[in-house]
PDB file of C-alpha atoms and ligand atoms in Angstrom:
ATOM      1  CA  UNK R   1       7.486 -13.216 -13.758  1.00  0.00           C
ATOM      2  CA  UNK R   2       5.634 -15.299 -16.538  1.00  0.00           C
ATOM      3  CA  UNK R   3       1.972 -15.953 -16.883  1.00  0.00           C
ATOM      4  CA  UNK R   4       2.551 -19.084 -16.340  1.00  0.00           C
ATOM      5  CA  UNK R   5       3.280 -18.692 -12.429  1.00  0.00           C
ATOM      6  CA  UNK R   6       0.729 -16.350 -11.760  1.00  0.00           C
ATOM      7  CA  UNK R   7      -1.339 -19.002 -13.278  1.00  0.00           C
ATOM      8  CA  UNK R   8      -0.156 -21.434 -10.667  1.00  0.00           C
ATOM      9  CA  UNK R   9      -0.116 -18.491  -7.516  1.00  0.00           C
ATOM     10  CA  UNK R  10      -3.741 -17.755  -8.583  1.00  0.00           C
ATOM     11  CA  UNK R  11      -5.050 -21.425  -8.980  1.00  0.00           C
ATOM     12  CA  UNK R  12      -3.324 -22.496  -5.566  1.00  0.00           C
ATOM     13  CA  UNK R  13      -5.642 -19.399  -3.861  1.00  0.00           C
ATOM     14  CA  UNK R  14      -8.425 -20.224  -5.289  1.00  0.00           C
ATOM     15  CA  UNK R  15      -8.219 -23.637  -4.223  1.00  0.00           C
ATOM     16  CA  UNK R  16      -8.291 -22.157  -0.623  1.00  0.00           C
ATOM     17  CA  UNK R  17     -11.676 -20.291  -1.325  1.00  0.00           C
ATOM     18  CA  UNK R  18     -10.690 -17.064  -2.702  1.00  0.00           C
ATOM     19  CA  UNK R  19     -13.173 -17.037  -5.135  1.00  0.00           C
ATOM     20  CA  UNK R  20     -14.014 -13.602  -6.566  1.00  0.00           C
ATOM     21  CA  UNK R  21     -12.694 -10.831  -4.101  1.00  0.00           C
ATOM     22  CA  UNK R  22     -13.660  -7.356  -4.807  1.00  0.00           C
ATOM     23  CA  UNK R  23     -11.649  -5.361  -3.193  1.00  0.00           C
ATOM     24  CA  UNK R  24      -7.604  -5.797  -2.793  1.00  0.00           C
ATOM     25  CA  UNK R  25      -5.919  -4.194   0.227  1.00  0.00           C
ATOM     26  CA  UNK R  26      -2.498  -4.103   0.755  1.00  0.00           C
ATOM     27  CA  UNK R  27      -1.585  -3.068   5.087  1.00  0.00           C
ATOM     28  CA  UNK R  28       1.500  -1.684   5.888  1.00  0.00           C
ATOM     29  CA  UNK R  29       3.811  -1.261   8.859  1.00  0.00           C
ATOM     30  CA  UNK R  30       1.839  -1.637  12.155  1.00  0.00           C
ATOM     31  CA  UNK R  31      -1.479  -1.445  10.271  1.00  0.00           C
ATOM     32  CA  UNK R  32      -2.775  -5.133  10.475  1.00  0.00           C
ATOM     33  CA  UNK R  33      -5.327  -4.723  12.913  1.00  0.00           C
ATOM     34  CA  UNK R  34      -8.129  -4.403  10.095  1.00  0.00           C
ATOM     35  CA  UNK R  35      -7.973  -8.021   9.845  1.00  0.00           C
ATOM     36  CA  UNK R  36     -10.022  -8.797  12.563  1.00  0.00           C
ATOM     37  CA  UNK R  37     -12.933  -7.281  11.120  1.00  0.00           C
ATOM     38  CA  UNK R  38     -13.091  -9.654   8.550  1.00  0.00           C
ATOM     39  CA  UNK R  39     -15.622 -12.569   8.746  1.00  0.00           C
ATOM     40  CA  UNK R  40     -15.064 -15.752   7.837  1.00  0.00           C
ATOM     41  CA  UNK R  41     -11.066 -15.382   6.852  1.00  0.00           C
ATOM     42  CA  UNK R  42      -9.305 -17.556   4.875  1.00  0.00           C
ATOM     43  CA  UNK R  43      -5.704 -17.568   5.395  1.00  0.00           C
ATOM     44  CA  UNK R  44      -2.499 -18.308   2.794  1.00  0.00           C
ATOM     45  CA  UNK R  45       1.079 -17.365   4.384  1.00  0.00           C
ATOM     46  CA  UNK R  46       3.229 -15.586   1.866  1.00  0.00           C
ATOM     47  CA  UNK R  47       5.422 -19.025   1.782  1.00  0.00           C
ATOM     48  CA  UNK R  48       3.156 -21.148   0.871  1.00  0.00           C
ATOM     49  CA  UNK R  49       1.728 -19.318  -1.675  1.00  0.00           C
ATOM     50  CA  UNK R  50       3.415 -21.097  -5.373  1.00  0.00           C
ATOM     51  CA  UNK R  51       5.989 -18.312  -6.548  1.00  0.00           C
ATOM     52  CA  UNK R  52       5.221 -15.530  -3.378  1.00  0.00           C
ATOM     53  CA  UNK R  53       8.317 -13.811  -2.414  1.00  0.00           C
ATOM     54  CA  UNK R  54       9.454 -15.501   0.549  1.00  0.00           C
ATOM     55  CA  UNK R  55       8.562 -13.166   3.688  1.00  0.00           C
ATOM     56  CA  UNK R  56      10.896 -11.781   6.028  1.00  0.00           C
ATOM     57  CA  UNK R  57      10.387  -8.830   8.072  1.00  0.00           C
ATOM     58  CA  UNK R  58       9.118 -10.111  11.909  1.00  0.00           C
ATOM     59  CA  UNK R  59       6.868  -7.474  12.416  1.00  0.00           C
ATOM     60  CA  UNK R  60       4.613  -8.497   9.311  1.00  0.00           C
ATOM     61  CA  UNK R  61       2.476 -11.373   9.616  1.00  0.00           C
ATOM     62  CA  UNK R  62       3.096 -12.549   6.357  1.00  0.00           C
ATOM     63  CA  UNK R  63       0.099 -13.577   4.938  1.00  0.00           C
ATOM     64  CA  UNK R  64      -3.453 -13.080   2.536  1.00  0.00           C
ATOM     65  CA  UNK R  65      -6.622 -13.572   3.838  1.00  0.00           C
ATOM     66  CA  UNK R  66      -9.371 -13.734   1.923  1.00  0.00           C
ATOM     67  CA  UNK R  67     -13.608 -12.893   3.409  1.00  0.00           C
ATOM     68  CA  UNK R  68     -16.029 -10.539   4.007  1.00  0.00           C
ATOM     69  CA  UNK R  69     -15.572  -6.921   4.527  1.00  0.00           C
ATOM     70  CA  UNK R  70     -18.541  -4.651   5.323  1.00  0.00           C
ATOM     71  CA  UNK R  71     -20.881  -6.873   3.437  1.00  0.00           C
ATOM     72  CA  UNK R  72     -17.600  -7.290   0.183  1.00  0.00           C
ATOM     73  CA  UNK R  73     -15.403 -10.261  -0.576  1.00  0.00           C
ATOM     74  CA  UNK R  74     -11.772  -8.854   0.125  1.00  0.00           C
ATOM     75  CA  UNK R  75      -8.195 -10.180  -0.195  1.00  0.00           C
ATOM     76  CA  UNK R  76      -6.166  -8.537   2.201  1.00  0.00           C
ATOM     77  CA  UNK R  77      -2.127  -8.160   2.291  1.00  0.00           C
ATOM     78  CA  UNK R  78      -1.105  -8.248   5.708  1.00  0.00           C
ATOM     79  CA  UNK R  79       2.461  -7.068   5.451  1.00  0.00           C
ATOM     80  CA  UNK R  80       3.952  -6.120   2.089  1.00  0.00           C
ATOM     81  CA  UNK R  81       6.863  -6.786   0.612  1.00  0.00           C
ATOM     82  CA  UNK R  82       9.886  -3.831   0.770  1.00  0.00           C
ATOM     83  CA  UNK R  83      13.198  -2.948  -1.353  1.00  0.00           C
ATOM     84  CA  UNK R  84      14.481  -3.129   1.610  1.00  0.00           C
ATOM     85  CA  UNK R  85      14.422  -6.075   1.983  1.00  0.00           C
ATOM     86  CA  UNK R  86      16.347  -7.482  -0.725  1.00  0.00           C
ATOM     87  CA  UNK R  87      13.781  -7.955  -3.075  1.00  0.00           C
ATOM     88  CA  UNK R  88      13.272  -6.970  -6.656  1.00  0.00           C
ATOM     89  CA  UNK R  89      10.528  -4.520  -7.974  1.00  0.00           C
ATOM     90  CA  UNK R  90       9.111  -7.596  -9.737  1.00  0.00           C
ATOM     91  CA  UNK R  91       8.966  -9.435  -6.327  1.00  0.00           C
ATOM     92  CA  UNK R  92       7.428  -6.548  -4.270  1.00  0.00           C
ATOM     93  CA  UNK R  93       4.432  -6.019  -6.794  1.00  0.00           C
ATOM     94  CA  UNK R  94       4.079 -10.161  -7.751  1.00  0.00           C
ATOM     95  CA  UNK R  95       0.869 -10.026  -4.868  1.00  0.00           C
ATOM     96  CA  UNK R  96      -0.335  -6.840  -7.023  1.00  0.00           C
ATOM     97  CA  UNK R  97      -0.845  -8.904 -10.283  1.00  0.00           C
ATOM     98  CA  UNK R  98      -1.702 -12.160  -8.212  1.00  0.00           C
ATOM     99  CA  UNK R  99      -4.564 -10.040  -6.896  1.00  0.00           C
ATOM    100  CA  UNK R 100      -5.540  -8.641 -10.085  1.00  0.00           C
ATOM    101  CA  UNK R 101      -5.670 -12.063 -11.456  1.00  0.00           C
ATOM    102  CA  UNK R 102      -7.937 -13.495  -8.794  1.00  0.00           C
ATOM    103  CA  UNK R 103     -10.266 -10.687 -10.015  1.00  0.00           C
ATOM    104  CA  UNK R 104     -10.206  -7.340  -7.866  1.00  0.00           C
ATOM    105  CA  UNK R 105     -11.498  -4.709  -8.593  1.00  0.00           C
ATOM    106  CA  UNK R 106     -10.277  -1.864  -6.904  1.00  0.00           C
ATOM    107  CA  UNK R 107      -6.926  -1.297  -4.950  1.00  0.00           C
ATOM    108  CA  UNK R 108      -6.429  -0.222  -1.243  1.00  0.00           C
ATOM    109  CA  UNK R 109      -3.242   0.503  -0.094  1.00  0.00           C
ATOM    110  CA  UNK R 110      -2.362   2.023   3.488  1.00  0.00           C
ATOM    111  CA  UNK R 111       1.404   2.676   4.861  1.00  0.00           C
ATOM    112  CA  UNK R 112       3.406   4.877   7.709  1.00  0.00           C
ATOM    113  CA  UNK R 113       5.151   7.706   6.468  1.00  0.00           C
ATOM    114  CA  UNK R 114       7.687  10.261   7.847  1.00  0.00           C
ATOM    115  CA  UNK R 115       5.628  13.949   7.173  1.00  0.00           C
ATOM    116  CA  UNK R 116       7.762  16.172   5.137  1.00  0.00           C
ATOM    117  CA  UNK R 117       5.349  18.841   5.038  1.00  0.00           C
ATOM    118  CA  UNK R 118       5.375  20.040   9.016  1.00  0.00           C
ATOM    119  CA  UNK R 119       1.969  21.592   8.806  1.00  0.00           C
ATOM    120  CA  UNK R 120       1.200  18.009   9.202  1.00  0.00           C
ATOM    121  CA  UNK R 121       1.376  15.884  12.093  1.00  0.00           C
ATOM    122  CA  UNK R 122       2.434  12.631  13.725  1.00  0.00           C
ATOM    123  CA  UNK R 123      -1.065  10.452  14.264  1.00  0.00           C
ATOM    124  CA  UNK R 124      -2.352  12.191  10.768  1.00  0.00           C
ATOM    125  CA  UNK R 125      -3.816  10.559   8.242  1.00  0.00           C
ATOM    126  CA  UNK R 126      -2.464  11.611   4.586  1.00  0.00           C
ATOM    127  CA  UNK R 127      -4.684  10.780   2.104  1.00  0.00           C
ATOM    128  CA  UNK R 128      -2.213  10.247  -1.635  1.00  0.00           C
ATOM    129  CA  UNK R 129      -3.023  12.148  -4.399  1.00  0.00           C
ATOM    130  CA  UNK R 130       0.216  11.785  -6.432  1.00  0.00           C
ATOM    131  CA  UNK R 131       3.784  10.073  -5.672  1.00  0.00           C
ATOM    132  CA  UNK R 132       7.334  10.870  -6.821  1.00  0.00           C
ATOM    133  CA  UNK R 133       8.763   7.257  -7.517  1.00  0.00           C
ATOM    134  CA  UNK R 134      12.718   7.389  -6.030  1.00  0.00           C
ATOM    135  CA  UNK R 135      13.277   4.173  -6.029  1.00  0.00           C
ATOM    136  CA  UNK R 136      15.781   3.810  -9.024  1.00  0.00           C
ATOM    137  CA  UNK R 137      13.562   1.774 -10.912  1.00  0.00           C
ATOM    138  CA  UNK R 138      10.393   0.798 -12.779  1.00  0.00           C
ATOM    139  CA  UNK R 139       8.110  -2.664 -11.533  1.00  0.00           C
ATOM    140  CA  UNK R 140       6.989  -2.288 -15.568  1.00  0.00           C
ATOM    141  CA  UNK R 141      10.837  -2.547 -17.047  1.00  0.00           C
ATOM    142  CA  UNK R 142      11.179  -5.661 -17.982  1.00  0.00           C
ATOM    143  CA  UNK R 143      10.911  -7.405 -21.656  1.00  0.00           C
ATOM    144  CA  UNK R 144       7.505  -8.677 -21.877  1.00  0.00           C
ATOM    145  CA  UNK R 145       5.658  -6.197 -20.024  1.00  0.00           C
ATOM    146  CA  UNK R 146       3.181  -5.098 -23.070  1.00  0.00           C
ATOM    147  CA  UNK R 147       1.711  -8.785 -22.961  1.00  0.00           C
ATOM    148  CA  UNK R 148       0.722  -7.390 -19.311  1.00  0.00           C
ATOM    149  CA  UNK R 149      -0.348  -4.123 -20.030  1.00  0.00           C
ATOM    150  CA  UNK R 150       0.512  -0.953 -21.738  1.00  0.00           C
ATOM    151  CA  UNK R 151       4.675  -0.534 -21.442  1.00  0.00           C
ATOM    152  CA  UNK R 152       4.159   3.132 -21.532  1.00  0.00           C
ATOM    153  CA  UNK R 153       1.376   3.225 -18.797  1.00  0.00           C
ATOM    154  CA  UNK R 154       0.077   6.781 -18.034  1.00  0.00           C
ATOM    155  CA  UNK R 155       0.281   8.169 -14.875  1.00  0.00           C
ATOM    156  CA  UNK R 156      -1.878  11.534 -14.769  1.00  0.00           C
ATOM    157  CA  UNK R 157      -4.315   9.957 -12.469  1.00  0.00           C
ATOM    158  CA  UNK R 158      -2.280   7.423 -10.502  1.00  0.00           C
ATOM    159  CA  UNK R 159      -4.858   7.975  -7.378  1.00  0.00           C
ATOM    160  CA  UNK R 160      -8.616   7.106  -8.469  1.00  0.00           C
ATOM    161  CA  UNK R 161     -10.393  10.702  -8.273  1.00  0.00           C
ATOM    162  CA  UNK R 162     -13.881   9.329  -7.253  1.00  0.00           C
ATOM    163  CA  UNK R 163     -12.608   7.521  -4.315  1.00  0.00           C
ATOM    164  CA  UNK R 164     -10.374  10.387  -3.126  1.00  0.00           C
ATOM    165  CA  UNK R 165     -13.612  12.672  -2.939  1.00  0.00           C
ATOM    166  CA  UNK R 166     -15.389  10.011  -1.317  1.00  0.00           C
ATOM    167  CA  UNK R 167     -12.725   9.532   0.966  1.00  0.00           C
ATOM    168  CA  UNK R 168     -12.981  13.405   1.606  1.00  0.00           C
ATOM    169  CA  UNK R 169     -16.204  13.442   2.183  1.00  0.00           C
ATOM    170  CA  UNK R 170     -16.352  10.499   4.344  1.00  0.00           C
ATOM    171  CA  UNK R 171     -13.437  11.845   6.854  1.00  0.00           C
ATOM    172  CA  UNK R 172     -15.538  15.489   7.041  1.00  0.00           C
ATOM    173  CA  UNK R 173     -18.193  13.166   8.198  1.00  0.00           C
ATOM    174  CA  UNK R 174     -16.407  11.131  10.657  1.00  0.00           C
ATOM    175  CA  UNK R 175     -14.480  13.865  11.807  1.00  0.00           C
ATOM    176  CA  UNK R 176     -11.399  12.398  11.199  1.00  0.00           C
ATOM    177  CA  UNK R 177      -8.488  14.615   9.968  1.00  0.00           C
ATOM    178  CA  UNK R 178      -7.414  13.866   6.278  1.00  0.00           C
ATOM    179  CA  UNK R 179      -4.551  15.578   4.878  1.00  0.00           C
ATOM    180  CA  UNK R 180      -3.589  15.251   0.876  1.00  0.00           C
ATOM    181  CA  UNK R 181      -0.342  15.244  -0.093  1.00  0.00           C
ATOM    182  CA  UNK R 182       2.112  13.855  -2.314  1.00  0.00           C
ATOM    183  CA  UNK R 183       4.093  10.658  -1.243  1.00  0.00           C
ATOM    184  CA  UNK R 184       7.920   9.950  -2.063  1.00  0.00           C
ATOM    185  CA  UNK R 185       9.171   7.011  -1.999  1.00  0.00           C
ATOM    186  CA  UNK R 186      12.638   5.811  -1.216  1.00  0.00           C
ATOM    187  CA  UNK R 187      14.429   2.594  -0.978  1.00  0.00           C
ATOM    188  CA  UNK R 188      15.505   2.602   2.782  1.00  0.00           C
ATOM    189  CA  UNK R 189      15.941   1.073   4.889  1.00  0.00           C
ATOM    190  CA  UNK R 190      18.388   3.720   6.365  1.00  0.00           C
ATOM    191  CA  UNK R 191      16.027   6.848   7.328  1.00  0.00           C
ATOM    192  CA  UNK R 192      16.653  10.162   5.584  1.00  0.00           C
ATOM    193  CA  UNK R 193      19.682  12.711   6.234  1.00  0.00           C
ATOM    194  CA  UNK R 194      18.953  16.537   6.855  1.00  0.00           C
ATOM    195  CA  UNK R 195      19.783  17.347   3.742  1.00  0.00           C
ATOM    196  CA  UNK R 196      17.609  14.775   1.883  1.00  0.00           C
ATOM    197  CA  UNK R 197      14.358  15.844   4.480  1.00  0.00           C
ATOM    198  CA  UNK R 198      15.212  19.157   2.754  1.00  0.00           C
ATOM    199  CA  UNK R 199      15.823  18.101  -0.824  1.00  0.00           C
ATOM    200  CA  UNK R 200      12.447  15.903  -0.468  1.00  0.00           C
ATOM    201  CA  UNK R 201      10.582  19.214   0.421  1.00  0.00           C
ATOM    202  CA  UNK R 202      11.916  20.941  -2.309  1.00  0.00           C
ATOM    203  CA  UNK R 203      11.167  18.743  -4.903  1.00  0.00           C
ATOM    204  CA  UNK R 204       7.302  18.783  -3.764  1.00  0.00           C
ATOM    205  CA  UNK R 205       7.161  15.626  -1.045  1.00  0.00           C
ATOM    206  CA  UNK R 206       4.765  15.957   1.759  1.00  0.00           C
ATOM    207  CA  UNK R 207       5.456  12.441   2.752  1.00  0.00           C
ATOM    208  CA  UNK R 208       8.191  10.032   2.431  1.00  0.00           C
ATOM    209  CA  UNK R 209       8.276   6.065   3.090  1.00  0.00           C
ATOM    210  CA  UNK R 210       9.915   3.235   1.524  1.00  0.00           C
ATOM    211  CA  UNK R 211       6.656   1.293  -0.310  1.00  0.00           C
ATOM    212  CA  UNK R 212       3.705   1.940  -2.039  1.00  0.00           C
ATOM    213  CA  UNK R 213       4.942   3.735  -5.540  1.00  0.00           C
ATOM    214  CA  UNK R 214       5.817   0.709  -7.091  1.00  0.00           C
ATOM    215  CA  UNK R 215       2.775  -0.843  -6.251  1.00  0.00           C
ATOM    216  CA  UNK R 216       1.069   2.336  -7.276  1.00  0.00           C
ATOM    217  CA  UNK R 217       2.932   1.704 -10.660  1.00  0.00           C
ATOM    218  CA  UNK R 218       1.774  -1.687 -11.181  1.00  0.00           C
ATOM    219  CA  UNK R 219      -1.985  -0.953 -10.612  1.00  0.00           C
ATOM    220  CA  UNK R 220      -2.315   1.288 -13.088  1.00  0.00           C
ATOM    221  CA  UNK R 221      -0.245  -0.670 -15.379  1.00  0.00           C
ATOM    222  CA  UNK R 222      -3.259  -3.169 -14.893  1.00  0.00           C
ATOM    223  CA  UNK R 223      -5.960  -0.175 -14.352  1.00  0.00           C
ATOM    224  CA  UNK R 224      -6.973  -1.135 -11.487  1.00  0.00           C
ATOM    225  CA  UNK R 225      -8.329   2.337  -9.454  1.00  0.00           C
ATOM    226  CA  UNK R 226      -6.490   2.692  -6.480  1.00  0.00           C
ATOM    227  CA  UNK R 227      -6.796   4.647  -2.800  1.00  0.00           C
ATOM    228  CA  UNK R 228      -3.909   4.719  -0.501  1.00  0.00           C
ATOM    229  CA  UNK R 229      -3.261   6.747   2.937  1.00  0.00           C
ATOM    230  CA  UNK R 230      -0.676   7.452   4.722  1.00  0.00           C
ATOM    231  CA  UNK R 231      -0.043   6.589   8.391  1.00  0.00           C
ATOM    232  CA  UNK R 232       2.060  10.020   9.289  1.00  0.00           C
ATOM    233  CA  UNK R 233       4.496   8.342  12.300  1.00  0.00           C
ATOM    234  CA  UNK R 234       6.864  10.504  12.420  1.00  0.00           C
ATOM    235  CA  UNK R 235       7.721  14.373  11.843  1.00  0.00           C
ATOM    236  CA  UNK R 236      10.767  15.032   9.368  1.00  0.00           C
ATOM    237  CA  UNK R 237      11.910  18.640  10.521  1.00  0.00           C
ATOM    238  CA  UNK R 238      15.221  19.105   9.205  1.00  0.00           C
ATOM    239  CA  UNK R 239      15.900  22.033  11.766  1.00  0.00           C
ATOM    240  CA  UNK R 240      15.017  20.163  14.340  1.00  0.00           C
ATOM    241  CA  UNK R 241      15.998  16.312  13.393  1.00  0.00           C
ATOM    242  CA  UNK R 242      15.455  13.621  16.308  1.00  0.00           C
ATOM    243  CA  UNK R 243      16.703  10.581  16.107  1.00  0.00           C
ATOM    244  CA  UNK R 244      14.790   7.799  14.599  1.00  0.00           C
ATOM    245  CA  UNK R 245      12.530   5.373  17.070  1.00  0.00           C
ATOM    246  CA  UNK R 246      10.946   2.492  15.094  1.00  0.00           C
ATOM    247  CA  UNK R 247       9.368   1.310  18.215  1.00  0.00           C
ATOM    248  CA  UNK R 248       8.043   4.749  18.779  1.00  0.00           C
ATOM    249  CA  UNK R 249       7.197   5.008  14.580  1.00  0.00           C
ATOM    250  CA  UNK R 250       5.506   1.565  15.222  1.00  0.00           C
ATOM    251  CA  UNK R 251       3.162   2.497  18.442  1.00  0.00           C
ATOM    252  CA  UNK R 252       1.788   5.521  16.561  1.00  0.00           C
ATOM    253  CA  UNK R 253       0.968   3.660  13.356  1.00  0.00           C
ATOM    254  CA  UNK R 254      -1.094   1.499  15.538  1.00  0.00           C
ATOM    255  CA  UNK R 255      -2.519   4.359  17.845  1.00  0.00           C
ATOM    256  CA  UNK R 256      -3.727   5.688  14.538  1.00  0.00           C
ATOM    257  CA  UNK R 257      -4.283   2.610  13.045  1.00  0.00           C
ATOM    258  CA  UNK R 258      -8.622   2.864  14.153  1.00  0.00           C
ATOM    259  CA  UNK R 259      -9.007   6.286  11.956  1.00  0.00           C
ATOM    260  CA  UNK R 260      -7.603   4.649   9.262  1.00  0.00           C
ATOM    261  CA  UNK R 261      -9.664   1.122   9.890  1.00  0.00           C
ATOM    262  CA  UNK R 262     -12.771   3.860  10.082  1.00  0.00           C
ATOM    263  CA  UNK R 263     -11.905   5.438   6.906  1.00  0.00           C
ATOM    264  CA  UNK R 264     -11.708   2.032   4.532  1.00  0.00           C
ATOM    265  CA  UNK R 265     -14.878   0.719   6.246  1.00  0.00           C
ATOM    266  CA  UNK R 266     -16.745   3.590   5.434  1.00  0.00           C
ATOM    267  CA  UNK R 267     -15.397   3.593   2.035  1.00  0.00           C
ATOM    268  CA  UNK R 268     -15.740  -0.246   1.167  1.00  0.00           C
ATOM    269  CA  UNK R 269     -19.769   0.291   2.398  1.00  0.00           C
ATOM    270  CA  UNK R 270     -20.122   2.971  -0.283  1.00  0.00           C
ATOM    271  CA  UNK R 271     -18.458   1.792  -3.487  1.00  0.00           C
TER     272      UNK R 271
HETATM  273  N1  LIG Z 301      11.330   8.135   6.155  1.00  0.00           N
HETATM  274  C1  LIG Z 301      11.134   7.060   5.415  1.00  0.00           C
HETATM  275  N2  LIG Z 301      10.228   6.156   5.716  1.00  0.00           N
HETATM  276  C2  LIG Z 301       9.487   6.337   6.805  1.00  0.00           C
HETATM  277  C3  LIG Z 301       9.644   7.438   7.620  1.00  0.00           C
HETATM  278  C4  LIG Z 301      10.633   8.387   7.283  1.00  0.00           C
HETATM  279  O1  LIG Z 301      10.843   9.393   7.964  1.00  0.00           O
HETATM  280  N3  LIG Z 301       8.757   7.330   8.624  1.00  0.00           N
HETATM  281  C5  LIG Z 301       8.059   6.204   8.426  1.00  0.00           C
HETATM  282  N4  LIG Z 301       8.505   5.596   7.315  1.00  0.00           N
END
């Protein structure tokens, strides 16, 4: 990644009409629907983009749209990019920095995650307060990174405290359950074992999914204040381990997918 190509990613966008967003959201699996609330969109598919990862995964649309949101200019991820997938950490947060570049402000970030903590529920919302990166890497180790940022960017606060009381506050209102939790994140795309459902617990998980963190990482290495929930799609009982559906993980990220729609439109209105 050189400056020099976000230059050229950020120059082709704005010559689309994404001219000062706000607000950068990033959807994840099964979560695209808040798309249609946006007025006047812009498209740009991930492969035409100058320097985009190319996308892959058939169930993501593969694009960034650019318009109105509740009254904001927004660029909107719909579909990320995974590990998974074959792609590096630099790839997966290269729409992260693109973003940044075209000017955002703030950072929203939604995804589906297994529950590790089984007082929570399939169809809950998890709002992130903290993350434990297992991914085997850093999106920040590479050579030139302090031309970027810091290279040893904190992390106390990786989840923006005023937006996670908002959020709070907001949900009460709405009457829409919001759990808080921490979210691990793994490299997939195999699903966990028993043992690593219990290992996960142990080491202070309450969700686990396979995006987000490095994303996470790359925000703050630009400080840009960041809210992300979790979609909860599945439940990861160790004791009691079924095997996986991703048709079935997919229909309940989109049953839940309005609650979550409700909670960023409610937020966007207020910051
Ligand atoms: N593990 C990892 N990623 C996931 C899961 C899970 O159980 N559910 C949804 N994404």
């Amino acid at each position: 990644m050189t400056q020099k190509q976000l230059d050229e990613s950020t120059a082709y966008l704005i010559g689309k009409g994404f001219e000062q967003p706000e607000i950068g959201i990033v959807l994840g699996t099964g979560l695209g629907k808040l798309v249609d609330d946006i007025e006047e969109p812009i498209e740009a598919h991930y492969n035409h983009i100058p320097f985009f990862p190319l996308a892959t995964v058939e169930f993501h649309s593969g694009k960034l749209l650019y318009g109105t949101f509740q009254g904001k200019k927004v660029v909107v991820m719909q579909g990320r990019f995974h590990l998974y997938e074959g792609y590096d950490l630099m790839d997966v947060t290269y729409p992260i920095r693109v973003m940044h570049q075209l000017g955002i402000k703030k950072l929203f970030i939604s995804n589906a995650a297994g529950a590790i903590n089984l007082d929570f529920k399939k169809g809950d919302i998890m709002l992130i307060e903290d993350h434990i990166n297992l991914q085997g890497g850093s999106p920040l180790a590479f050579k030139n990174v302090a031309k970027f940022g810091d290279r040893f960017t904190d992390m106390a606060e990786p989840y923006d405290k005023e937006m996670r009381t908002k959020l709070t506050a907001i949900a009460q209102r709405e009457k829409i359950t919001l759990r808080e939790g921490v979210y691990a994140s793994v490299v997939g795309p195999q699903l966990e074992t028993r043992a690593e459902y219990r290992m996960l617990k142990i080491l202070g998980a309450d969700a686990v999914g396979m995006s987000t963190v490095p994303e996470v990482i790359v925000a703050n290495h630009l400080r840009l204040p960041i809210v992300a929930v979790s979609v909860l799609t599945d439940e990861c009982d160790p004791d009691n381990l079924q095997p996986v559906n991703i048709e079935e993980i997919i229909a309940i990220a989109g049953k839940t997918e309005p609650k979550m729609v409700k909670l960023f439109k409610e937020l966007i209105k207020e910051i």
